[in-house]
Amino acid sequence: MTGVHSLLPEGQPGLLVSPVFGAEPYRGVEDLPAYLAVGGYAPLTMRDRLLDRIHAVGLRGRGGAGFPTAVKLRAVRDAPGRAVVVANGEEGEPGSVKDRWLLRHRPHLILDGLWLAAAMTGAERGFVYLSDARAEQAVRHALTERPTGLSVDVVRTDPAYVAGEETAVVRRIEGGPALPTAKPPRPFEAGIGGAPTLVANVETLARIAVMRACPDAAAAVAGAHLVTVSGSGGSTAALAEVPVGTHLKVLADLCGHGRAGAVLLGGLFGGLHGAGWSDLRLDHDRLRAAGGALGCGALHFLLPEDCPVAVATEAAGYLAAQSARQCGVCISGTGALAGSLAAMARGEADDAATDRLRRWSRELPGRGACGLLDAAARVVSTLLAHFPGRIAAHREATCPTCADPAPHDGRRFAVPVP
Ligand code: SF4
């Protein structure tokens, strides 16, 4: 069973529960007449004013990197050539459902945000990029209901960890494989057909649409995050909208993970965090300072009896299997990290092997064409930093969990879309 929660203060507009667009979390697909009645798709007369507002409140992209949205919009607007805009709804992290939920339930909010992004950048062409069949159906239907004047194509891809990376998005829309390319150039410099291209996460676009409709609440809208919360032991998973700075303990309690002993952050991108996890707050900068990352906002809680070595081995094995096998350092690096963790799980990693793993986790980040290698390295570095006792225990006795390793298919982290 999956729940949908809002922790936003009463009266604050949000994407799940909104006094502007609806009083209850959406269960079905949003209603176009109701959306129009509250100002949806209203013409944008002063595009620079909206862009300035986005800059002033510091809206950051919700795809994972947290890049300032206004900087990206201005770069695309100011680059030579006719801009293209893309709503990116391909969430490769197995533990995240927010983008598919938005596409399935709030397609007009996303299309409105895409249209606003086109207006701010001068784009005449847009794409919605996704992998989920139900999301595709909802978006195609919404397009027939409300043509925005922007030419929008829907492009479906096969789901994969790297398929939502911005250069992979451009490559797939151009008819190639959904695999990252070397940077530079980044899409905002030369993307689809060589045009400056804004690849924006669908939650980012949805927040732009709400900020336009509720200018007085822009700061609160920019500060709220959609997060997917899941945990081990078959516990309840949930989609929640929470203000920036929310204690992870509050989230864990709300979503039925109050007994958690550790958390895997950012999908697989933010690493494993043990003792002290409950003091962490949902905030890009604070989590980075703690050696983690918010990423796409997916959190997977572990029970005290869960084995962090087993979880890290499963995560690294999944990432190695998902490597696009384009960069030599990623092929050998993810394979080496996953293999060494598997040896650690079997109790076969001596001090020299552990030191080697620590060195790799420092040297490998930033050397692949995308963030997959960084994610695998962070899983390793945080395991080594936060769970030395649990690692040592694997050398002293057989770990019952690791003795029966799970398949590296990401199944442990997968969450059903509510
Ligand atoms: S880092 Fe890995 S997953 Fe990313 S592009 Fe290179 S080979 Fe592919």
Coordinates of C-alpha atoms and ligand atoms in Angstrom, one line a residue:
M1 CA 0.0 0.0 0.0
T2 CA 1.4 3.4 -0.9
G3 CA 0.3 6.6 0.7
V4 CA 0.3 10.2 -0.5
H5 CA 1.0 12.8 2.2
S6 CA 1.6 16.5 2.4
L7 CA 3.6 18.1 5.2
L8 CA 3.2 21.6 3.9
P9 CA 1.7 24.2 6.2
E10 CA -2.0 24.7 5.8
G11 CA -2.8 27.1 3.0
Q12 CA 0.6 26.7 1.2
P13 CA 0.2 25.7 -2.4
G14 CA 1.8 22.4 -3.4
L15 CA 1.7 19.8 -6.1
L16 CA 0.0 17.1 -4.1
V17 CA -2.5 19.2 -2.0
S18 CA -3.2 22.6 -3.2
P19 CA -5.7 25.2 -2.3
V20 CA -5.2 26.6 -5.7
F21 CA -5.5 23.5 -7.8
G22 CA -7.3 21.1 -5.6
A23 CA -8.0 20.5 -1.9
E24 CA -7.2 16.8 -1.8
P25 CA -4.2 14.7 -3.1
Y26 CA -5.1 13.8 -6.7
R27 CA -6.3 10.3 -7.1
G28 CA -7.4 10.5 -10.7
V29 CA -6.3 12.8 -13.5
E30 CA -6.6 16.5 -13.0
D31 CA -9.7 18.2 -14.4
L32 CA -9.0 20.7 -17.2
P33 CA -12.0 23.0 -16.6
A34 CA -11.0 23.2 -12.9
Y35 CA -7.4 23.9 -13.9
L36 CA -8.4 26.7 -16.3
A37 CA -10.8 28.1 -13.7
V38 CA -8.0 28.8 -11.2
G39 CA -5.8 30.5 -13.8
G40 CA -4.0 27.5 -15.4
Y41 CA -2.6 28.2 -18.9
A42 CA -3.2 31.9 -18.4
P43 CA -1.2 33.9 -21.0
L44 CA 2.3 35.0 -19.8
T45 CA 2.5 38.7 -20.5
M46 CA 5.7 39.5 -18.7
R47 CA 8.1 36.6 -19.2
D48 CA 11.0 38.3 -17.6
R49 CA 9.1 39.0 -14.4
L50 CA 8.4 35.2 -13.9
L51 CA 12.1 34.5 -14.7
D52 CA 13.2 37.1 -12.1
R53 CA 10.8 35.5 -9.6
I54 CA 12.3 32.1 -10.2
H55 CA 15.7 33.5 -9.7
A56 CA 14.7 35.5 -6.6
V57 CA 13.3 32.4 -4.8
G58 CA 16.2 30.2 -5.9
L59 CA 14.2 27.4 -7.5
R60 CA 16.5 24.4 -8.1
G61 CA 16.0 21.6 -10.6
R62 CA 14.3 18.5 -9.2
G63 CA 16.0 15.9 -11.4
G64 CA 18.8 15.3 -9.0
A65 CA 21.6 17.8 -9.5
G66 CA 19.8 20.7 -8.0
F67 CA 21.1 23.2 -10.5
P68 CA 19.5 26.7 -10.3
T69 CA 16.6 26.8 -12.7
A70 CA 16.8 30.5 -13.6
V71 CA 20.5 30.1 -14.6
K72 CA 19.5 27.3 -17.0
L73 CA 16.5 29.2 -18.4
R74 CA 18.6 32.3 -19.1
A75 CA 21.4 30.3 -20.7
V76 CA 19.0 28.7 -23.1
R77 CA 17.2 32.0 -23.8
D78 CA 20.5 33.8 -24.5
A79 CA 22.2 31.1 -26.6
P80 CA 22.2 31.7 -30.4
G81 CA 19.5 29.7 -32.2
R82 CA 15.8 28.9 -31.6
A83 CA 15.5 27.1 -28.3
V84 CA 13.8 23.8 -27.6
V85 CA 12.3 22.7 -24.3
V86 CA 11.9 19.2 -22.9
A87 CA 9.9 18.0 -19.9
N88 CA 12.0 15.2 -18.6
G89 CA 9.8 12.6 -16.8
E90 CA 12.2 9.6 -17.1
E91 CA 13.1 8.8 -13.5
G92 CA 15.8 6.2 -13.6
E93 CA 16.2 5.8 -9.8
P94 CA 14.3 2.7 -9.0
G95 CA 13.2 4.1 -5.6
S96 CA 11.5 7.3 -7.0
V97 CA 7.9 7.6 -8.2
K98 CA 7.3 11.4 -8.1
D99 CA 7.8 12.1 -11.8
R100 CA 5.5 9.3 -12.9
W101 CA 2.9 10.3 -10.3
L102 CA 3.0 13.9 -11.6
L103 CA 2.7 12.8 -15.3
R104 CA -0.1 10.4 -14.6
H105 CA -2.1 12.7 -12.3
R106 CA -1.1 16.3 -13.2
P107 CA -0.3 16.4 -16.9
H108 CA -1.8 19.8 -17.4
L109 CA 0.4 21.3 -14.6
I110 CA 3.4 19.9 -16.4
L111 CA 2.3 21.0 -19.8
D112 CA 1.6 24.5 -18.4
G113 CA 5.1 24.6 -16.9
L114 CA 6.6 23.4 -20.2
W115 CA 4.7 26.1 -22.1
L116 CA 5.9 28.8 -19.6
A117 CA 9.5 27.6 -20.0
A118 CA 9.0 27.9 -23.8
A119 CA 7.7 31.4 -23.3
M120 CA 10.6 32.4 -21.1
T121 CA 13.2 31.0 -23.5
G122 CA 11.6 31.8 -26.8
A123 CA 11.2 28.1 -27.8
E124 CA 8.6 27.1 -30.4
R125 CA 9.1 23.3 -30.0
G126 CA 8.7 21.1 -27.0
F127 CA 9.0 17.5 -26.0
V128 CA 7.7 15.3 -23.2
Y129 CA 10.1 12.5 -22.5
L130 CA 9.1 9.5 -20.5
S131 CA 9.1 5.8 -20.2
D132 CA 5.8 5.0 -18.3
A133 CA 2.9 3.8 -20.4
R134 CA 0.2 5.3 -18.1
A135 CA 2.0 8.6 -18.0
E136 CA 2.2 8.7 -21.8
Q137 CA -1.5 8.0 -22.0
A138 CA -2.3 10.9 -19.6
V139 CA 0.0 13.4 -21.3
R140 CA -1.3 12.5 -24.8
H141 CA -4.9 12.9 -23.6
A142 CA -4.1 16.3 -21.9
L143 CA -2.5 17.5 -25.2
T144 CA -5.7 16.7 -27.1
E145 CA -7.7 18.6 -24.4
R146 CA -5.6 21.7 -24.3
P147 CA -3.2 22.5 -27.2
T148 CA -0.9 25.2 -25.7
G149 CA 0.1 26.7 -29.0
L150 CA 3.5 25.1 -28.5
S151 CA 4.3 22.2 -30.8
V152 CA 4.8 19.2 -28.3
D153 CA 5.9 15.7 -29.2
V154 CA 5.8 12.8 -26.7
V155 CA 8.9 10.6 -26.9
R156 CA 8.9 7.3 -25.0
T157 CA 12.0 5.5 -24.0
D158 CA 12.9 2.2 -22.3
P159 CA 13.4 2.7 -18.6
A160 CA 17.0 2.6 -17.5
Y161 CA 19.1 4.3 -14.7
V162 CA 20.9 6.6 -17.2
A163 CA 18.0 7.2 -19.6
G164 CA 17.0 10.5 -17.9
E165 CA 20.4 12.0 -17.9
E166 CA 20.1 15.2 -19.9
T167 CA 22.5 14.3 -22.8
A168 CA 20.9 10.8 -23.0
V169 CA 17.5 12.6 -23.3
V170 CA 18.8 14.7 -26.2
R171 CA 20.3 11.6 -27.9
R172 CA 17.2 9.6 -27.6
I173 CA 14.9 12.4 -28.9
E174 CA 17.2 12.7 -31.9
G175 CA 16.6 9.0 -32.6
G176 CA 19.7 7.5 -31.0
P177 CA 20.1 5.4 -27.9
A178 CA 19.2 6.8 -24.5
L179 CA 22.8 7.0 -23.4
P180 CA 24.8 9.9 -22.0
T181 CA 27.4 11.7 -24.2
A182 CA 30.6 13.5 -23.2
K183 CA 30.2 17.1 -22.0
P184 CA 30.7 19.8 -23.1
P185 CA 28.6 20.8 -24.9
R186 CA 25.7 20.6 -22.5
P187 CA 22.2 20.6 -24.0
F188 CA 21.7 24.3 -23.0
E189 CA 24.6 25.1 -25.3
A190 CA 23.9 22.6 -28.2
G191 CA 21.1 20.1 -27.7
I192 CA 18.4 18.8 -30.0
G193 CA 19.5 19.5 -33.6
G194 CA 22.3 21.7 -32.3
A195 CA 19.7 24.1 -30.8
P196 CA 20.0 25.4 -27.2
T197 CA 17.8 23.0 -25.3
L198 CA 16.3 23.2 -21.9
V199 CA 15.9 19.7 -20.3
A200 CA 13.9 20.3 -17.2
N201 CA 12.6 17.7 -14.8
V202 CA 8.7 17.6 -14.7
E203 CA 8.6 18.5 -11.0
T204 CA 10.6 21.6 -11.8
L205 CA 8.1 22.6 -14.5
A206 CA 5.2 21.9 -12.2
R207 CA 6.6 24.2 -9.6
I208 CA 7.1 27.0 -12.2
A209 CA 3.4 26.7 -13.1
V210 CA 2.3 26.9 -9.5
M211 CA 4.6 29.9 -8.9
R212 CA 3.1 31.7 -11.8
A213 CA -0.4 31.1 -10.4
C214 CA 0.5 31.9 -6.8
P215 CA 3.2 34.6 -7.0
D216 CA 2.9 35.4 -3.3
A217 CA 3.8 31.8 -2.4
A218 CA 6.7 31.5 -4.8
A219 CA 9.3 31.1 -2.1
A220 CA 7.3 28.3 -0.4
V221 CA 6.6 26.6 -3.7
A222 CA 10.3 26.7 -4.6
G223 CA 11.3 25.4 -1.2
A224 CA 9.0 22.3 -1.2
H225 CA 10.1 18.9 -2.4
L226 CA 8.3 15.8 -3.6
V227 CA 10.0 12.8 -1.9
T228 CA 9.5 9.1 -2.3
V229 CA 9.9 7.3 1.0
S230 CA 10.3 3.5 1.3
G231 CA 11.8 1.0 3.6
S232 CA 12.8 -2.6 4.1
G233 CA 10.6 -5.3 5.6
G234 CA 7.7 -4.7 3.3
S235 CA 6.8 -1.5 5.1
T236 CA 4.6 1.2 3.5
A237 CA 6.0 3.4 0.8
A238 CA 4.8 6.9 0.3
L239 CA 5.0 10.0 -1.8
A240 CA 5.1 13.1 0.3
E241 CA 5.6 16.8 -0.3
V242 CA 7.7 18.5 2.4
P243 CA 9.3 21.8 3.1
V244 CA 13.0 22.1 2.6
G245 CA 14.8 21.6 5.9
T246 CA 12.4 18.9 7.2
H247 CA 14.1 16.5 9.6
L248 CA 14.4 13.0 8.1
K249 CA 13.1 11.7 11.4
V250 CA 9.8 13.5 10.9
L251 CA 9.5 11.9 7.5
A252 CA 10.4 8.5 8.7
D253 CA 7.8 8.7 11.5
L254 CA 5.1 10.0 9.2
C255 CA 5.7 7.2 6.7
G256 CA 5.9 4.3 9.2
H257 CA 9.7 4.0 9.4
G258 CA 10.2 5.3 12.9
R259 CA 12.3 2.3 13.9
A260 CA 14.8 2.9 11.1
G261 CA 18.5 2.5 11.9
A262 CA 19.9 3.9 8.7
V263 CA 18.8 5.5 5.4
L264 CA 19.9 5.3 1.8
L265 CA 19.6 8.8 0.3
G266 CA 18.9 10.2 -3.1
G267 CA 17.7 7.0 -4.6
L268 CA 21.1 5.3 -5.0
F269 CA 22.9 8.6 -5.5
G270 CA 23.3 9.9 -1.9
G271 CA 24.9 7.0 -0.1
L272 CA 24.1 5.1 3.1
H273 CA 23.9 7.0 6.4
G274 CA 23.8 5.3 9.8
A275 CA 24.0 6.7 13.4
G276 CA 23.0 10.3 13.3
W277 CA 20.8 9.9 10.3
S278 CA 17.8 11.3 12.2
D279 CA 19.5 14.6 12.6
L280 CA 19.8 15.1 8.8
R281 CA 17.6 17.5 7.1
L282 CA 16.1 17.5 3.7
D283 CA 18.3 20.1 2.0
H284 CA 20.7 19.8 -0.9
D285 CA 23.5 21.8 0.8
R286 CA 23.2 20.3 4.3
L287 CA 23.1 16.7 2.9
R288 CA 26.1 17.4 0.7
A289 CA 28.0 18.7 3.8
A290 CA 27.1 15.4 5.5
G291 CA 28.7 13.5 2.6
G292 CA 25.4 12.6 1.1
A293 CA 23.1 14.0 -1.6
L294 CA 19.4 14.7 -2.0
G295 CA 19.4 13.6 -5.6
C296 CA 15.8 13.0 -6.8
G297 CA 14.5 13.0 -3.3
A298 CA 14.0 9.2 -2.8
L299 CA 14.7 7.9 0.7
H300 CA 15.0 4.2 1.6
F301 CA 15.0 3.4 5.3
L302 CA 16.7 0.4 6.8
L303 CA 15.8 -1.4 10.0
P304 CA 18.4 -1.8 12.7
E305 CA 18.6 -5.5 11.9
D306 CA 19.1 -4.9 8.2
C307 CA 22.6 -5.5 6.9
P308 CA 24.1 -2.3 5.4
V309 CA 26.8 -4.3 3.6
A310 CA 24.2 -6.4 1.9
V311 CA 22.3 -3.2 0.9
A312 CA 25.4 -1.6 -0.5
T313 CA 26.4 -4.7 -2.4
E314 CA 22.9 -4.9 -3.9
A315 CA 23.0 -1.2 -4.8
A316 CA 26.5 -1.3 -6.3
G317 CA 25.7 -4.5 -8.2
Y318 CA 22.6 -2.9 -9.7
L319 CA 24.6 0.2 -10.7
A320 CA 27.2 -2.0 -12.3
A321 CA 24.5 -3.8 -14.2
Q322 CA 23.0 -0.5 -15.3
S323 CA 26.3 1.0 -16.6
A324 CA 25.9 2.0 -20.2
R325 CA 29.4 0.5 -20.7
Q326 CA 30.6 3.5 -22.7
C327 CA 33.3 4.8 -20.5
G328 CA 36.2 2.5 -19.8
V329 CA 36.5 3.8 -16.2
C330 CA 32.9 3.1 -15.5
I331 CA 33.0 -0.4 -16.9
S332 CA 36.0 -1.3 -14.8
G333 CA 35.2 1.0 -11.9
T334 CA 31.6 -0.1 -11.2
G335 CA 32.6 -3.7 -11.7
A336 CA 35.5 -3.5 -9.3
L337 CA 33.4 -1.7 -6.6
A338 CA 30.6 -4.2 -6.9
G339 CA 33.0 -7.2 -6.9
S340 CA 34.9 -5.9 -3.9
L341 CA 31.7 -5.3 -2.0
A342 CA 30.5 -8.8 -2.8
A343 CA 33.8 -10.1 -1.4
M344 CA 33.3 -8.0 1.7
A345 CA 29.8 -9.4 2.2
R346 CA 31.3 -12.9 2.1
G347 CA 33.8 -11.9 4.8
E348 CA 36.8 -12.1 2.3
A349 CA 37.9 -8.5 2.3
D350 CA 41.1 -8.0 4.4
D351 CA 42.5 -4.6 5.4
A352 CA 44.3 -4.2 2.1
A353 CA 41.1 -4.9 0.1
T354 CA 39.2 -2.5 2.3
D355 CA 41.9 0.2 1.8
R356 CA 41.8 -0.4 -2.0
L357 CA 38.0 0.1 -1.9
R358 CA 38.4 3.3 0.0
R359 CA 40.9 4.7 -2.5
W360 CA 38.7 3.8 -5.4
S361 CA 35.7 5.5 -3.8
R362 CA 37.8 8.7 -3.6
E363 CA 39.4 8.5 -7.1
L364 CA 36.5 7.4 -9.3
P365 CA 33.9 10.2 -8.8
G366 CA 33.7 12.6 -11.7
R367 CA 35.4 10.4 -14.2
G368 CA 32.4 9.0 -16.1
A369 CA 30.2 10.8 -18.6
C370 CA 27.3 10.7 -16.1
G371 CA 26.6 10.3 -12.4
L372 CA 26.3 6.5 -12.3
L373 CA 29.9 6.0 -11.3
D374 CA 29.7 8.7 -8.7
A375 CA 26.6 7.0 -7.2
A376 CA 28.4 3.7 -6.9
A377 CA 31.5 5.4 -5.4
R378 CA 29.3 7.2 -2.8
V379 CA 27.6 4.0 -1.8
V380 CA 31.0 2.6 -1.0
S381 CA 32.5 5.6 0.7
T382 CA 29.5 6.1 3.0
L383 CA 29.4 2.4 3.9
L384 CA 33.0 2.6 4.9
A385 CA 32.6 5.8 6.8
H386 CA 29.4 5.0 8.7
F387 CA 29.5 1.2 9.3
P388 CA 33.0 0.1 10.2
G389 CA 31.7 -2.2 13.0
R390 CA 29.2 -3.9 10.7
I391 CA 32.0 -4.4 8.1
A392 CA 34.3 -5.9 10.6
A393 CA 31.6 -8.3 11.8
H394 CA 31.6 -9.8 8.3
R395 CA 35.1 -11.0 8.8
E396 CA 34.4 -12.6 12.2
A397 CA 31.3 -14.6 11.3
T398 CA 29.1 -15.4 8.3
C399 CA 26.4 -12.8 7.9
P400 CA 23.0 -14.6 7.4
T401 CA 21.8 -11.9 5.0
C402 CA 24.9 -11.8 2.9
A403 CA 25.1 -15.6 2.8
D404 CA 22.0 -15.5 0.6
P405 CA 22.6 -12.5 -1.7
A406 CA 19.7 -10.9 -3.5
P407 CA 19.7 -10.4 -7.2
H408 CA 21.2 -7.1 -8.5
D409 CA 18.0 -6.1 -10.3
G410 CA 17.1 -3.1 -8.1
R411 CA 14.0 -4.9 -6.8
R412 CA 14.7 -4.0 -3.2
F413 CA 14.5 -0.3 -4.0
A414 CA 11.5 -0.4 -6.4
V415 CA 8.3 1.4 -5.3
P416 CA 4.8 1.2 -6.9
V417 CA 3.4 4.4 -8.3
P418 CA 0.5 5.5 -6.1
Ligands
SF4_1 S1 29.7 6.8 -16.5 FE1 29.0 4.7 -16.9 S2 26.8 4.9 -17.1 FE2 27.6 6.9 -17.3 S3 27.9 7.2 -19.5 FE3 29.8 6.4 -18.7 S4 29.6 4.2 -19.0 FE4 27.6 5.0 -19.2

